[in-house]
Short mmCIF file of N, CA and C in Angstrom, two decimals:
data_model
loop_
_atom_site.label_atom_id
_atom_site.label_comp_id
_atom_site.label_asym_id
_atom_site.label_seq_id
_atom_site.Cartn_x
_atom_site.Cartn_y
_atom_site.Cartn_z
N MET M 1 -83.23 30.99 -14.29
CA MET M 1 -82.21 31.39 -15.26
C MET M 1 -80.83 31.22 -14.63
N SER M 2 -79.93 30.63 -15.37
CA SER M 2 -78.59 30.40 -14.84
C SER M 2 -77.66 31.52 -15.28
N SER M 3 -76.61 31.72 -14.53
CA SER M 3 -75.59 32.70 -14.88
C SER M 3 -74.24 32.11 -14.58
N PHE M 4 -73.19 32.88 -14.98
CA PHE M 4 -71.82 32.41 -14.71
C PHE M 4 -71.59 32.27 -13.21
N TRP M 5 -72.16 33.17 -12.41
CA TRP M 5 -71.90 33.20 -10.97
C TRP M 5 -72.82 32.27 -10.19
N LYS M 6 -74.03 32.03 -10.69
CA LYS M 6 -74.95 31.17 -9.97
C LYS M 6 -75.59 30.21 -10.97
N ALA M 7 -74.94 29.10 -11.21
CA ALA M 7 -75.41 28.14 -12.20
C ALA M 7 -76.58 27.34 -11.66
N ALA M 8 -77.46 26.99 -12.56
CA ALA M 8 -78.58 26.12 -12.21
C ALA M 8 -78.18 24.68 -12.50
N PRO M 9 -78.72 23.72 -11.75
CA PRO M 9 -78.39 22.33 -12.05
C PRO M 9 -78.92 21.92 -13.43
N LEU M 10 -78.27 20.93 -14.00
CA LEU M 10 -78.72 20.43 -15.31
C LEU M 10 -80.09 19.78 -15.16
N GLU M 11 -80.91 19.98 -16.17
CA GLU M 11 -82.23 19.35 -16.16
C GLU M 11 -82.08 17.88 -16.52
N LYS M 12 -82.99 17.09 -16.02
CA LYS M 12 -82.97 15.65 -16.33
C LYS M 12 -83.73 15.42 -17.64
N VAL M 13 -83.12 15.93 -18.71
CA VAL M 13 -83.70 15.86 -20.05
C VAL M 13 -82.63 15.36 -21.00
N ILE M 14 -83.03 14.51 -21.94
CA ILE M 14 -82.08 14.00 -22.93
C ILE M 14 -82.00 15.02 -24.06
N ARG M 15 -80.84 15.68 -24.17
CA ARG M 15 -80.68 16.73 -25.18
C ARG M 15 -79.57 16.43 -26.18
N HIS M 16 -78.78 15.40 -25.92
CA HIS M 16 -77.62 15.13 -26.78
C HIS M 16 -77.62 13.67 -27.20
N LYS M 17 -77.03 13.43 -28.37
CA LYS M 17 -76.85 12.05 -28.82
C LYS M 17 -75.84 11.37 -27.90
N ILE M 18 -76.01 10.09 -27.71
CA ILE M 18 -75.11 9.38 -26.79
C ILE M 18 -74.21 8.39 -27.53
N ASP M 19 -73.94 8.68 -28.80
CA ASP M 19 -73.11 7.77 -29.59
C ASP M 19 -71.76 7.50 -28.93
N TYR M 20 -71.14 8.55 -28.39
CA TYR M 20 -69.82 8.40 -27.75
C TYR M 20 -69.88 7.49 -26.53
N HIS M 21 -71.02 7.48 -25.84
CA HIS M 21 -71.14 6.71 -24.60
C HIS M 21 -71.96 5.44 -24.76
N GLN M 22 -72.06 4.93 -25.98
CA GLN M 22 -72.72 3.64 -26.14
C GLN M 22 -71.92 2.59 -25.40
N VAL M 23 -72.61 1.78 -24.63
CA VAL M 23 -71.92 0.78 -23.80
C VAL M 23 -71.82 -0.52 -24.58
N LYS M 24 -70.61 -0.78 -25.06
CA LYS M 24 -70.36 -2.02 -25.79
C LYS M 24 -69.99 -3.11 -24.79
N ALA M 25 -70.31 -4.34 -25.13
CA ALA M 25 -70.08 -5.46 -24.22
C ALA M 25 -68.61 -5.57 -23.83
N GLU M 26 -67.69 -5.25 -24.75
CA GLU M 26 -66.27 -5.38 -24.45
C GLU M 26 -65.76 -4.30 -23.50
N LYS M 27 -66.56 -3.25 -23.29
CA LYS M 27 -66.17 -2.20 -22.33
C LYS M 27 -66.47 -2.58 -20.88
N VAL M 28 -67.26 -3.61 -20.69
CA VAL M 28 -67.61 -4.06 -19.34
C VAL M 28 -66.51 -4.99 -18.84
N ARG M 29 -65.76 -4.52 -17.84
CA ARG M 29 -64.62 -5.28 -17.32
C ARG M 29 -64.68 -5.33 -15.79
N PRO M 30 -65.41 -6.27 -15.23
CA PRO M 30 -65.51 -6.35 -13.76
C PRO M 30 -64.14 -6.51 -13.11
N GLY M 31 -63.92 -5.77 -12.04
CA GLY M 31 -62.67 -5.87 -11.29
C GLY M 31 -61.55 -4.99 -11.80
N LYS M 32 -61.74 -4.31 -12.92
CA LYS M 32 -60.70 -3.43 -13.48
C LYS M 32 -60.98 -1.99 -13.09
N ARG M 33 -59.93 -1.31 -12.61
CA ARG M 33 -60.09 0.10 -12.24
C ARG M 33 -60.45 0.95 -13.45
N LEU M 34 -61.22 2.00 -13.19
CA LEU M 34 -61.60 2.99 -14.20
C LEU M 34 -62.32 2.38 -15.39
N ASN M 35 -63.08 1.32 -15.15
CA ASN M 35 -63.85 0.66 -16.20
C ASN M 35 -65.27 0.42 -15.72
N ILE M 36 -66.14 0.08 -16.67
CA ILE M 36 -67.51 -0.28 -16.34
C ILE M 36 -67.48 -1.66 -15.68
N GLN M 37 -68.10 -1.76 -14.52
CA GLN M 37 -68.10 -3.02 -13.77
C GLN M 37 -69.32 -3.89 -14.11
N GLU M 38 -70.44 -3.23 -14.35
CA GLU M 38 -71.69 -3.96 -14.60
C GLU M 38 -72.59 -3.08 -15.46
N ALA M 39 -73.27 -3.68 -16.43
CA ALA M 39 -74.21 -2.94 -17.27
C ALA M 39 -75.33 -3.88 -17.68
N ASN M 40 -76.50 -3.66 -17.12
CA ASN M 40 -77.66 -4.47 -17.47
C ASN M 40 -78.93 -3.66 -17.19
N ASP M 41 -80.09 -4.32 -17.18
CA ASP M 41 -81.33 -3.58 -16.99
C ASP M 41 -81.60 -3.22 -15.53
N LEU M 42 -80.72 -3.64 -14.61
CA LEU M 42 -80.89 -3.30 -13.19
C LEU M 42 -79.88 -2.26 -12.72
N PHE M 43 -78.60 -2.47 -13.07
CA PHE M 43 -77.54 -1.61 -12.57
C PHE M 43 -76.57 -1.20 -13.69
N PHE M 44 -76.05 0.00 -13.54
CA PHE M 44 -74.93 0.45 -14.35
C PHE M 44 -73.87 0.94 -13.36
N VAL M 45 -72.74 0.24 -13.29
CA VAL M 45 -71.73 0.50 -12.26
C VAL M 45 -70.40 0.84 -12.94
N THR M 46 -69.82 1.99 -12.55
CA THR M 46 -68.50 2.37 -13.05
C THR M 46 -67.54 2.52 -11.88
N ASN M 47 -66.30 2.09 -12.09
CA ASN M 47 -65.26 2.24 -11.08
C ASN M 47 -64.56 3.58 -11.31
N GLU M 48 -64.45 4.39 -10.26
CA GLU M 48 -63.88 5.74 -10.37
C GLU M 48 -62.61 5.89 -9.54
N SER M 49 -61.94 4.79 -9.22
CA SER M 49 -60.77 4.82 -8.34
C SER M 49 -59.54 5.32 -9.09
N VAL M 50 -59.18 6.58 -8.88
CA VAL M 50 -58.06 7.18 -9.61
C VAL M 50 -56.79 7.30 -8.77
N SER M 51 -56.86 7.02 -7.47
CA SER M 51 -55.70 7.28 -6.60
C SER M 51 -54.48 6.46 -7.01
N LEU M 52 -54.68 5.22 -7.46
CA LEU M 52 -53.54 4.39 -7.87
C LEU M 52 -52.91 4.94 -9.15
N THR M 53 -53.73 5.51 -10.03
CA THR M 53 -53.20 6.14 -11.24
C THR M 53 -52.32 7.32 -10.88
N TYR M 54 -52.78 8.15 -9.93
CA TYR M 54 -51.99 9.29 -9.47
C TYR M 54 -50.71 8.82 -8.77
N PHE M 55 -50.79 7.69 -8.06
CA PHE M 55 -49.61 7.13 -7.40
C PHE M 55 -48.53 6.81 -8.44
N TRP M 56 -48.90 6.07 -9.49
CA TRP M 56 -47.91 5.68 -10.50
C TRP M 56 -47.41 6.88 -11.28
N SER M 57 -48.28 7.88 -11.52
CA SER M 57 -47.82 9.10 -12.20
C SER M 57 -46.77 9.83 -11.37
N SER M 58 -46.98 9.89 -10.05
CA SER M 58 -46.02 10.56 -9.16
C SER M 58 -44.70 9.79 -9.11
N ILE M 59 -44.79 8.46 -9.07
CA ILE M 59 -43.57 7.63 -9.06
C ILE M 59 -42.76 7.87 -10.34
N HIS M 60 -43.46 7.89 -11.48
CA HIS M 60 -42.76 8.13 -12.76
C HIS M 60 -42.10 9.50 -12.78
N MET M 61 -42.80 10.51 -12.26
CA MET M 61 -42.24 11.87 -12.21
C MET M 61 -40.99 11.89 -11.33
N ALA M 62 -41.05 11.22 -10.18
CA ALA M 62 -39.90 11.19 -9.28
C ALA M 62 -38.71 10.48 -9.93
N LEU M 63 -38.96 9.37 -10.62
CA LEU M 63 -37.88 8.64 -11.28
C LEU M 63 -37.27 9.45 -12.42
N LEU M 64 -38.11 10.15 -13.17
CA LEU M 64 -37.58 11.01 -14.24
C LEU M 64 -36.70 12.11 -13.68
N LEU M 65 -37.14 12.74 -12.59
CA LEU M 65 -36.32 13.78 -11.96
C LEU M 65 -35.00 13.21 -11.46
N LEU M 66 -35.07 12.02 -10.86
CA LEU M 66 -33.87 11.39 -10.33
C LEU M 66 -32.88 11.08 -11.45
N VAL M 67 -33.36 10.52 -12.55
CA VAL M 67 -32.50 10.22 -13.70
C VAL M 67 -31.91 11.51 -14.27
N PHE M 68 -32.72 12.55 -14.37
CA PHE M 68 -32.26 13.83 -14.88
C PHE M 68 -31.12 14.38 -14.02
N PHE M 69 -31.29 14.34 -12.69
CA PHE M 69 -30.26 14.87 -11.81
C PHE M 69 -29.01 13.99 -11.78
N LEU M 70 -29.18 12.68 -11.96
CA LEU M 70 -28.01 11.80 -12.04
C LEU M 70 -27.20 12.09 -13.31
N ILE M 71 -27.90 12.35 -14.40
CA ILE M 71 -27.20 12.71 -15.65
C ILE M 71 -26.41 14.00 -15.44
N ILE M 72 -27.03 14.96 -14.79
CA ILE M 72 -26.34 16.23 -14.51
C ILE M 72 -25.13 15.99 -13.60
N LEU M 73 -25.30 15.14 -12.60
CA LEU M 73 -24.22 14.86 -11.65
C LEU M 73 -23.00 14.27 -12.34
N PHE M 74 -23.23 13.35 -13.29
CA PHE M 74 -22.11 12.69 -13.96
C PHE M 74 -21.57 13.45 -15.16
N THR M 75 -22.26 14.47 -15.60
CA THR M 75 -21.78 15.21 -16.77
C THR M 75 -21.31 16.62 -16.45
N GLN M 76 -21.63 17.14 -15.31
CA GLN M 76 -21.28 18.51 -14.94
C GLN M 76 -20.34 18.52 -13.72
N ASP M 77 -19.58 19.57 -13.64
CA ASP M 77 -18.73 19.77 -12.46
C ASP M 77 -19.46 20.69 -11.48
N ASN M 78 -19.08 20.58 -10.22
CA ASN M 78 -19.61 21.46 -9.17
C ASN M 78 -21.13 21.44 -9.07
N VAL M 79 -21.72 20.27 -8.97
CA VAL M 79 -23.16 20.14 -8.79
C VAL M 79 -23.45 20.07 -7.30
N GLU M 80 -24.35 20.93 -6.86
CA GLU M 80 -24.72 20.90 -5.44
C GLU M 80 -25.63 19.71 -5.18
N LEU M 81 -25.35 18.97 -4.14
CA LEU M 81 -26.10 17.76 -3.84
C LEU M 81 -27.51 18.06 -3.33
N GLU M 82 -27.79 19.32 -2.98
CA GLU M 82 -29.13 19.66 -2.49
C GLU M 82 -30.20 19.48 -3.56
N VAL M 83 -29.81 19.51 -4.84
CA VAL M 83 -30.80 19.35 -5.91
C VAL M 83 -31.44 17.96 -5.87
N PHE M 84 -30.78 17.01 -5.24
CA PHE M 84 -31.34 15.65 -5.16
C PHE M 84 -32.49 15.56 -4.16
N ILE M 85 -32.76 16.64 -3.46
CA ILE M 85 -33.91 16.66 -2.57
C ILE M 85 -35.21 16.79 -3.38
N LEU M 86 -35.14 17.41 -4.55
CA LEU M 86 -36.34 17.65 -5.35
C LEU M 86 -37.12 16.37 -5.69
N PRO M 87 -36.48 15.25 -6.07
CA PRO M 87 -37.28 14.05 -6.36
C PRO M 87 -38.02 13.49 -5.15
N ILE M 88 -37.66 13.94 -3.95
CA ILE M 88 -38.36 13.45 -2.75
C ILE M 88 -39.82 13.88 -2.76
N PHE M 89 -40.11 15.09 -3.27
CA PHE M 89 -41.48 15.59 -3.23
C PHE M 89 -42.46 14.73 -4.03
N PRO M 90 -42.15 14.34 -5.27
CA PRO M 90 -43.08 13.43 -5.96
C PRO M 90 -43.23 12.09 -5.25
N PHE M 91 -42.15 11.58 -4.62
CA PHE M 91 -42.27 10.34 -3.86
C PHE M 91 -43.23 10.52 -2.68
N LEU M 92 -43.16 11.66 -2.00
CA LEU M 92 -44.08 11.92 -0.89
C LEU M 92 -45.52 12.01 -1.38
N ILE M 93 -45.72 12.67 -2.52
CA ILE M 93 -47.06 12.75 -3.10
C ILE M 93 -47.56 11.35 -3.47
N ALA M 94 -46.67 10.53 -4.03
CA ALA M 94 -47.03 9.15 -4.37
C ALA M 94 -47.45 8.37 -3.13
N LEU M 95 -46.74 8.56 -2.02
CA LEU M 95 -47.09 7.87 -0.79
C LEU M 95 -48.47 8.29 -0.29
N ILE M 96 -48.80 9.56 -0.45
CA ILE M 96 -50.13 10.04 -0.04
C ILE M 96 -51.21 9.35 -0.86
N PHE M 97 -51.02 9.26 -2.18
CA PHE M 97 -52.01 8.60 -3.02
C PHE M 97 -52.09 7.11 -2.74
N LEU M 98 -50.96 6.49 -2.42
CA LEU M 98 -50.97 5.07 -2.05
C LEU M 98 -51.76 4.88 -0.76
N PHE M 99 -51.56 5.77 0.20
CA PHE M 99 -52.31 5.72 1.46
C PHE M 99 -53.81 5.87 1.20
N VAL M 100 -54.18 6.79 0.32
CA VAL M 100 -55.60 6.99 -0.01
C VAL M 100 -56.16 5.72 -0.65
N HIS M 101 -55.38 5.09 -1.54
CA HIS M 101 -55.84 3.87 -2.19
C HIS M 101 -56.02 2.74 -1.18
N ILE M 102 -55.13 2.62 -0.21
CA ILE M 102 -55.25 1.57 0.80
C ILE M 102 -56.46 1.83 1.70
N MET M 103 -56.66 3.10 2.07
CA MET M 103 -57.77 3.44 2.97
C MET M 103 -59.13 3.32 2.28
N ALA M 104 -59.21 3.70 1.02
CA ALA M 104 -60.49 3.69 0.29
C ALA M 104 -60.27 3.18 -1.12
N PRO M 105 -60.06 1.86 -1.28
CA PRO M 105 -59.68 1.33 -2.58
C PRO M 105 -60.77 1.37 -3.65
N VAL M 106 -62.03 1.32 -3.25
CA VAL M 106 -63.12 1.22 -4.23
C VAL M 106 -63.95 2.50 -4.22
N LYS M 107 -64.01 3.13 -5.38
CA LYS M 107 -64.87 4.30 -5.60
C LYS M 107 -65.75 3.95 -6.79
N GLU M 108 -67.05 3.84 -6.57
CA GLU M 108 -67.95 3.45 -7.65
C GLU M 108 -69.15 4.39 -7.74
N ILE M 109 -69.62 4.57 -8.95
CA ILE M 109 -70.89 5.23 -9.17
C ILE M 109 -71.86 4.16 -9.65
N VAL M 110 -72.95 4.00 -8.92
CA VAL M 110 -73.93 2.95 -9.20
C VAL M 110 -75.26 3.58 -9.56
N LEU M 111 -75.72 3.31 -10.77
CA LEU M 111 -77.06 3.72 -11.18
C LEU M 111 -77.98 2.53 -10.97
N ASP M 112 -78.92 2.67 -10.06
CA ASP M 112 -79.89 1.62 -9.74
C ASP M 112 -81.19 1.95 -10.48
N ARG M 113 -81.33 1.39 -11.66
CA ARG M 113 -82.48 1.71 -12.52
C ARG M 113 -83.79 1.23 -11.90
N LEU M 114 -83.77 0.06 -11.28
CA LEU M 114 -84.99 -0.52 -10.74
C LEU M 114 -85.59 0.35 -9.64
N ASN M 115 -84.75 0.84 -8.73
CA ASN M 115 -85.24 1.62 -7.59
C ASN M 115 -85.11 3.13 -7.78
N GLY M 116 -84.55 3.57 -8.93
CA GLY M 116 -84.44 4.99 -9.21
C GLY M 116 -83.47 5.71 -8.29
N LYS M 117 -82.34 5.05 -7.97
CA LYS M 117 -81.37 5.64 -7.05
C LYS M 117 -79.98 5.69 -7.67
N ILE M 118 -79.16 6.57 -7.14
CA ILE M 118 -77.76 6.66 -7.55
C ILE M 118 -76.90 6.62 -6.29
N THR M 119 -75.80 5.89 -6.38
CA THR M 119 -74.82 5.82 -5.29
C THR M 119 -73.50 6.37 -5.82
N TYR M 120 -72.88 7.25 -5.04
CA TYR M 120 -71.63 7.86 -5.46
C TYR M 120 -70.72 8.05 -4.25
N PRO M 121 -69.41 8.16 -4.47
CA PRO M 121 -68.47 8.31 -3.35
C PRO M 121 -68.71 9.62 -2.60
N LYS M 122 -68.49 9.56 -1.29
CA LYS M 122 -68.66 10.79 -0.50
C LYS M 122 -67.52 11.75 -0.74
N THR M 123 -66.31 11.34 -0.46
CA THR M 123 -65.14 12.19 -0.72
C THR M 123 -64.01 11.33 -1.26
N PHE M 124 -62.94 11.99 -1.65
CA PHE M 124 -61.80 11.30 -2.25
C PHE M 124 -61.15 10.30 -1.30
N ILE M 125 -61.11 10.62 0.00
CA ILE M 125 -60.42 9.75 0.96
C ILE M 125 -61.37 8.97 1.85
N ASP M 126 -62.65 9.00 1.56
CA ASP M 126 -63.65 8.36 2.40
C ASP M 126 -64.10 7.04 1.79
N LYS M 127 -64.25 6.00 2.62
CA LYS M 127 -64.74 4.72 2.12
C LYS M 127 -66.24 4.76 1.83
N GLU M 128 -66.94 5.62 2.53
CA GLU M 128 -68.39 5.67 2.43
C GLU M 128 -68.85 6.15 1.07
N HIS M 129 -70.00 5.62 0.67
CA HIS M 129 -70.70 6.08 -0.52
C HIS M 129 -72.07 6.59 -0.07
N ARG M 130 -72.63 7.49 -0.82
CA ARG M 130 -73.93 8.07 -0.47
C ARG M 130 -74.95 7.64 -1.51
N THR M 131 -76.12 7.22 -1.09
CA THR M 131 -77.19 6.79 -1.98
C THR M 131 -78.37 7.74 -1.83
N ILE M 132 -78.82 8.27 -2.96
CA ILE M 132 -79.99 9.17 -2.96
C ILE M 132 -80.88 8.84 -4.14
N GLU M 133 -82.08 9.39 -4.13
CA GLU M 133 -82.98 9.25 -5.27
C GLU M 133 -82.38 10.01 -6.46
N PHE M 134 -82.44 9.40 -7.63
CA PHE M 134 -81.90 10.06 -8.82
C PHE M 134 -82.62 11.38 -9.09
N ASP M 135 -83.91 11.43 -8.79
CA ASP M 135 -84.68 12.66 -9.02
C ASP M 135 -84.19 13.82 -8.17
N SER M 136 -83.57 13.54 -7.01
CA SER M 136 -83.10 14.62 -6.14
C SER M 136 -81.61 14.95 -6.37
N LEU M 137 -81.01 14.32 -7.37
CA LEU M 137 -79.60 14.56 -7.69
C LEU M 137 -79.41 15.92 -8.34
N HIS M 138 -78.40 16.67 -7.89
CA HIS M 138 -78.06 17.96 -8.47
C HIS M 138 -76.73 17.83 -9.21
N VAL M 139 -76.77 17.97 -10.53
CA VAL M 139 -75.57 17.87 -11.36
C VAL M 139 -75.37 19.21 -12.05
N TYR M 140 -74.13 19.70 -12.02
CA TYR M 140 -73.80 20.99 -12.60
C TYR M 140 -72.74 20.83 -13.68
N ARG M 141 -72.72 21.79 -14.59
CA ARG M 141 -71.72 21.82 -15.66
C ARG M 141 -70.81 23.01 -15.42
N THR M 142 -69.52 22.81 -15.62
CA THR M 142 -68.57 23.91 -15.48
C THR M 142 -67.52 23.79 -16.58
N LEU M 143 -66.91 24.90 -16.90
CA LEU M 143 -65.83 24.92 -17.88
C LEU M 143 -64.50 24.73 -17.17
N THR M 144 -63.58 24.06 -17.81
CA THR M 144 -62.23 23.91 -17.25
C THR M 144 -61.30 24.84 -18.02
N THR M 145 -60.33 25.39 -17.31
CA THR M 145 -59.41 26.35 -17.92
C THR M 145 -57.97 25.98 -17.63
N SER M 146 -57.07 26.54 -18.42
CA SER M 146 -55.63 26.35 -18.19
C SER M 146 -55.13 27.51 -17.33
N GLY M 147 -53.83 27.56 -17.11
CA GLY M 147 -53.24 28.59 -16.26
C GLY M 147 -53.47 30.00 -16.75
N ASP M 148 -53.64 30.18 -18.07
CA ASP M 148 -53.88 31.52 -18.60
C ASP M 148 -55.37 31.77 -18.83
N PHE M 149 -56.21 30.96 -18.18
CA PHE M 149 -57.67 31.09 -18.21
C PHE M 149 -58.27 30.81 -19.58
N ALA M 150 -57.53 30.15 -20.45
CA ALA M 150 -58.09 29.73 -21.72
C ALA M 150 -58.97 28.50 -21.46
N ILE M 151 -60.12 28.46 -22.07
CA ILE M 151 -61.04 27.34 -21.86
C ILE M 151 -60.47 26.10 -22.53
N THR M 152 -60.33 25.03 -21.75
CA THR M 152 -59.75 23.79 -22.26
C THR M 152 -60.76 22.65 -22.35
N GLY M 153 -61.94 22.83 -21.78
CA GLY M 153 -62.94 21.78 -21.83
C GLY M 153 -64.06 22.07 -20.85
N GLU M 154 -64.78 21.02 -20.53
CA GLU M 154 -65.87 21.14 -19.57
C GLU M 154 -65.99 19.86 -18.78
N LYS M 155 -66.72 19.93 -17.68
CA LYS M 155 -66.98 18.73 -16.89
C LYS M 155 -68.31 18.89 -16.20
N ILE M 156 -68.88 17.77 -15.80
CA ILE M 156 -70.09 17.80 -14.99
C ILE M 156 -69.77 17.16 -13.65
N PHE M 157 -70.39 17.67 -12.62
CA PHE M 157 -70.11 17.16 -11.28
C PHE M 157 -71.37 17.15 -10.43
N ILE M 158 -71.37 16.22 -9.46
CA ILE M 158 -72.44 16.13 -8.48
C ILE M 158 -72.12 17.12 -7.37
N LYS M 159 -73.11 17.91 -6.99
CA LYS M 159 -72.92 18.80 -5.85
C LYS M 159 -73.86 18.34 -4.75
N ASP M 160 -73.28 17.88 -3.66
CA ASP M 160 -74.06 17.42 -2.51
C ASP M 160 -74.31 18.61 -1.59
N ARG M 161 -75.54 19.09 -1.57
CA ARG M 161 -75.85 20.28 -0.78
C ARG M 161 -75.88 19.97 0.71
N LYS M 162 -76.23 18.75 1.06
CA LYS M 162 -76.33 18.40 2.48
C LYS M 162 -74.96 18.40 3.16
N PHE M 163 -73.97 17.79 2.48
CA PHE M 163 -72.64 17.66 3.08
C PHE M 163 -71.62 18.62 2.47
N ASN M 164 -72.06 19.43 1.50
CA ASN M 164 -71.23 20.48 0.90
C ASN M 164 -69.91 19.96 0.30
N TYR M 165 -70.02 19.04 -0.65
CA TYR M 165 -68.86 18.60 -1.41
C TYR M 165 -69.31 18.26 -2.82
N THR M 166 -68.33 18.09 -3.71
CA THR M 166 -68.64 17.78 -5.10
C THR M 166 -67.89 16.51 -5.53
N TRP M 167 -68.40 15.87 -6.54
CA TRP M 167 -67.74 14.70 -7.14
C TRP M 167 -67.87 14.81 -8.65
N THR M 168 -66.73 14.79 -9.36
CA THR M 168 -66.75 14.91 -10.82
C THR M 168 -67.29 13.63 -11.44
N LEU M 169 -68.29 13.78 -12.29
CA LEU M 169 -68.87 12.64 -13.00
C LEU M 169 -68.14 12.34 -14.29
N LYS M 170 -67.89 13.38 -15.11
CA LYS M 170 -67.28 13.16 -16.41
C LYS M 170 -66.62 14.45 -16.88
N SER M 171 -65.53 14.30 -17.61
CA SER M 171 -64.84 15.48 -18.13
C SER M 171 -64.62 15.42 -19.64
N ASN M 172 -65.15 14.41 -20.30
CA ASN M 172 -65.10 14.39 -21.77
C ASN M 172 -66.47 13.97 -22.29
N GLU M 173 -66.95 14.71 -23.28
CA GLU M 173 -68.30 14.50 -23.81
C GLU M 173 -69.30 14.42 -22.66
N CYS M 174 -69.19 15.37 -21.72
CA CYS M 174 -69.92 15.27 -20.47
C CYS M 174 -71.43 15.45 -20.62
N LEU M 175 -71.87 16.34 -21.49
CA LEU M 175 -73.32 16.52 -21.66
C LEU M 175 -73.95 15.30 -22.32
N GLU M 176 -73.21 14.65 -23.21
CA GLU M 176 -73.68 13.40 -23.80
C GLU M 176 -73.79 12.33 -22.72
N TYR M 177 -72.81 12.30 -21.80
CA TYR M 177 -72.85 11.33 -20.71
C TYR M 177 -74.04 11.59 -19.81
N TRP M 178 -74.35 12.85 -19.54
CA TRP M 178 -75.52 13.19 -18.70
C TRP M 178 -76.80 12.71 -19.39
N SER M 179 -76.89 12.89 -20.71
CA SER M 179 -78.06 12.40 -21.45
C SER M 179 -78.15 10.88 -21.35
N PHE M 180 -76.99 10.21 -21.40
CA PHE M 180 -76.97 8.75 -21.22
C PHE M 180 -77.51 8.36 -19.85
N MET M 181 -77.07 9.05 -18.79
CA MET M 181 -77.52 8.73 -17.43
C MET M 181 -79.03 8.93 -17.30
N VAL M 182 -79.53 10.04 -17.83
CA VAL M 182 -80.97 10.33 -17.75
C VAL M 182 -81.76 9.26 -18.50
N TRP M 183 -81.27 8.90 -19.69
CA TRP M 183 -81.94 7.87 -20.49
C TRP M 183 -81.95 6.54 -19.72
N TYR M 184 -80.80 6.14 -19.20
CA TYR M 184 -80.71 4.86 -18.50
C TYR M 184 -81.66 4.81 -17.30
N MET M 185 -81.77 5.91 -16.57
CA MET M 185 -82.57 5.91 -15.35
C MET M 185 -84.07 6.07 -15.61
N ASP M 186 -84.45 6.35 -16.84
CA ASP M 186 -85.87 6.49 -17.18
C ASP M 186 -86.45 5.11 -17.49
N LYS M 187 -87.23 4.57 -16.56
CA LYS M 187 -87.78 3.22 -16.73
C LYS M 187 -88.88 3.16 -17.79
N ASN M 188 -89.36 4.32 -18.21
CA ASN M 188 -90.39 4.36 -19.25
C ASN M 188 -89.79 4.23 -20.65
N ARG M 189 -88.49 4.29 -20.74
CA ARG M 189 -87.80 4.16 -22.02
C ARG M 189 -87.11 2.81 -22.09
N PRO M 190 -86.83 2.31 -23.30
CA PRO M 190 -85.99 1.12 -23.39
C PRO M 190 -84.56 1.48 -22.96
N LEU M 191 -83.75 0.47 -22.76
CA LEU M 191 -82.36 0.73 -22.38
C LEU M 191 -81.62 1.48 -23.50
N PRO M 192 -80.61 2.26 -23.15
CA PRO M 192 -79.85 3.00 -24.18
C PRO M 192 -79.20 2.04 -25.16
N PRO M 193 -78.85 2.52 -26.35
CA PRO M 193 -78.18 1.65 -27.32
C PRO M 193 -76.82 1.20 -26.81
N GLY M 194 -76.44 -0.02 -27.18
CA GLY M 194 -75.14 -0.57 -26.77
C GLY M 194 -75.25 -2.06 -26.61
N SER M 195 -74.25 -2.78 -27.10
CA SER M 195 -74.31 -4.25 -27.06
C SER M 195 -74.29 -4.82 -25.65
N ALA M 196 -73.84 -4.04 -24.67
CA ALA M 196 -73.84 -4.52 -23.27
C ALA M 196 -75.25 -4.72 -22.76
N PHE M 197 -76.22 -4.01 -23.33
CA PHE M 197 -77.60 -4.10 -22.88
C PHE M 197 -78.42 -5.07 -23.70
N ASP M 198 -77.80 -5.69 -24.70
CA ASP M 198 -78.54 -6.65 -25.52
C ASP M 198 -78.89 -7.87 -24.69
N PRO M 199 -80.12 -8.43 -24.88
CA PRO M 199 -80.52 -9.62 -24.09
C PRO M 199 -79.72 -10.85 -24.47
#
């Protein structure tokens, strides 16, 4: 029995429709970040490299702050120049994410249907990926909240008990995605619906 304080891993059972996660052929874009790299009867590979996205978000935030402070500088009297230090922080954060991207540019989740294995990134800044039997995978569901603890959504994540870290699998329609993964990895079933799997 699961509770709020001690959740049980999700069962490897298909309980939800996977309409949202049908893999259409046009969704398969090899070499593109945050897209499906491969989808066939052997492998389902997704790129999970978000560090470059965070880099550009930080750069945009820094530029917006800089423009904001420049407008204040030219429109107001007696502006202290110390306020121009604030845009430095998003630039520093951007440099950290750029460094992470250079050190570990490829983060992929690989479902190996033929051998019944899953490969996933070890940590956010690590190049290594870990491969285990899909049957021994522990996936948990958690609710996401805002600053005032209002529930804003849910996500599912891999919890690696051996190395004590987690990796987020999905944060939208996550239970449907878990049903898709279970269906795809079950060799006794046909492939899930989707034009990417059509012969």
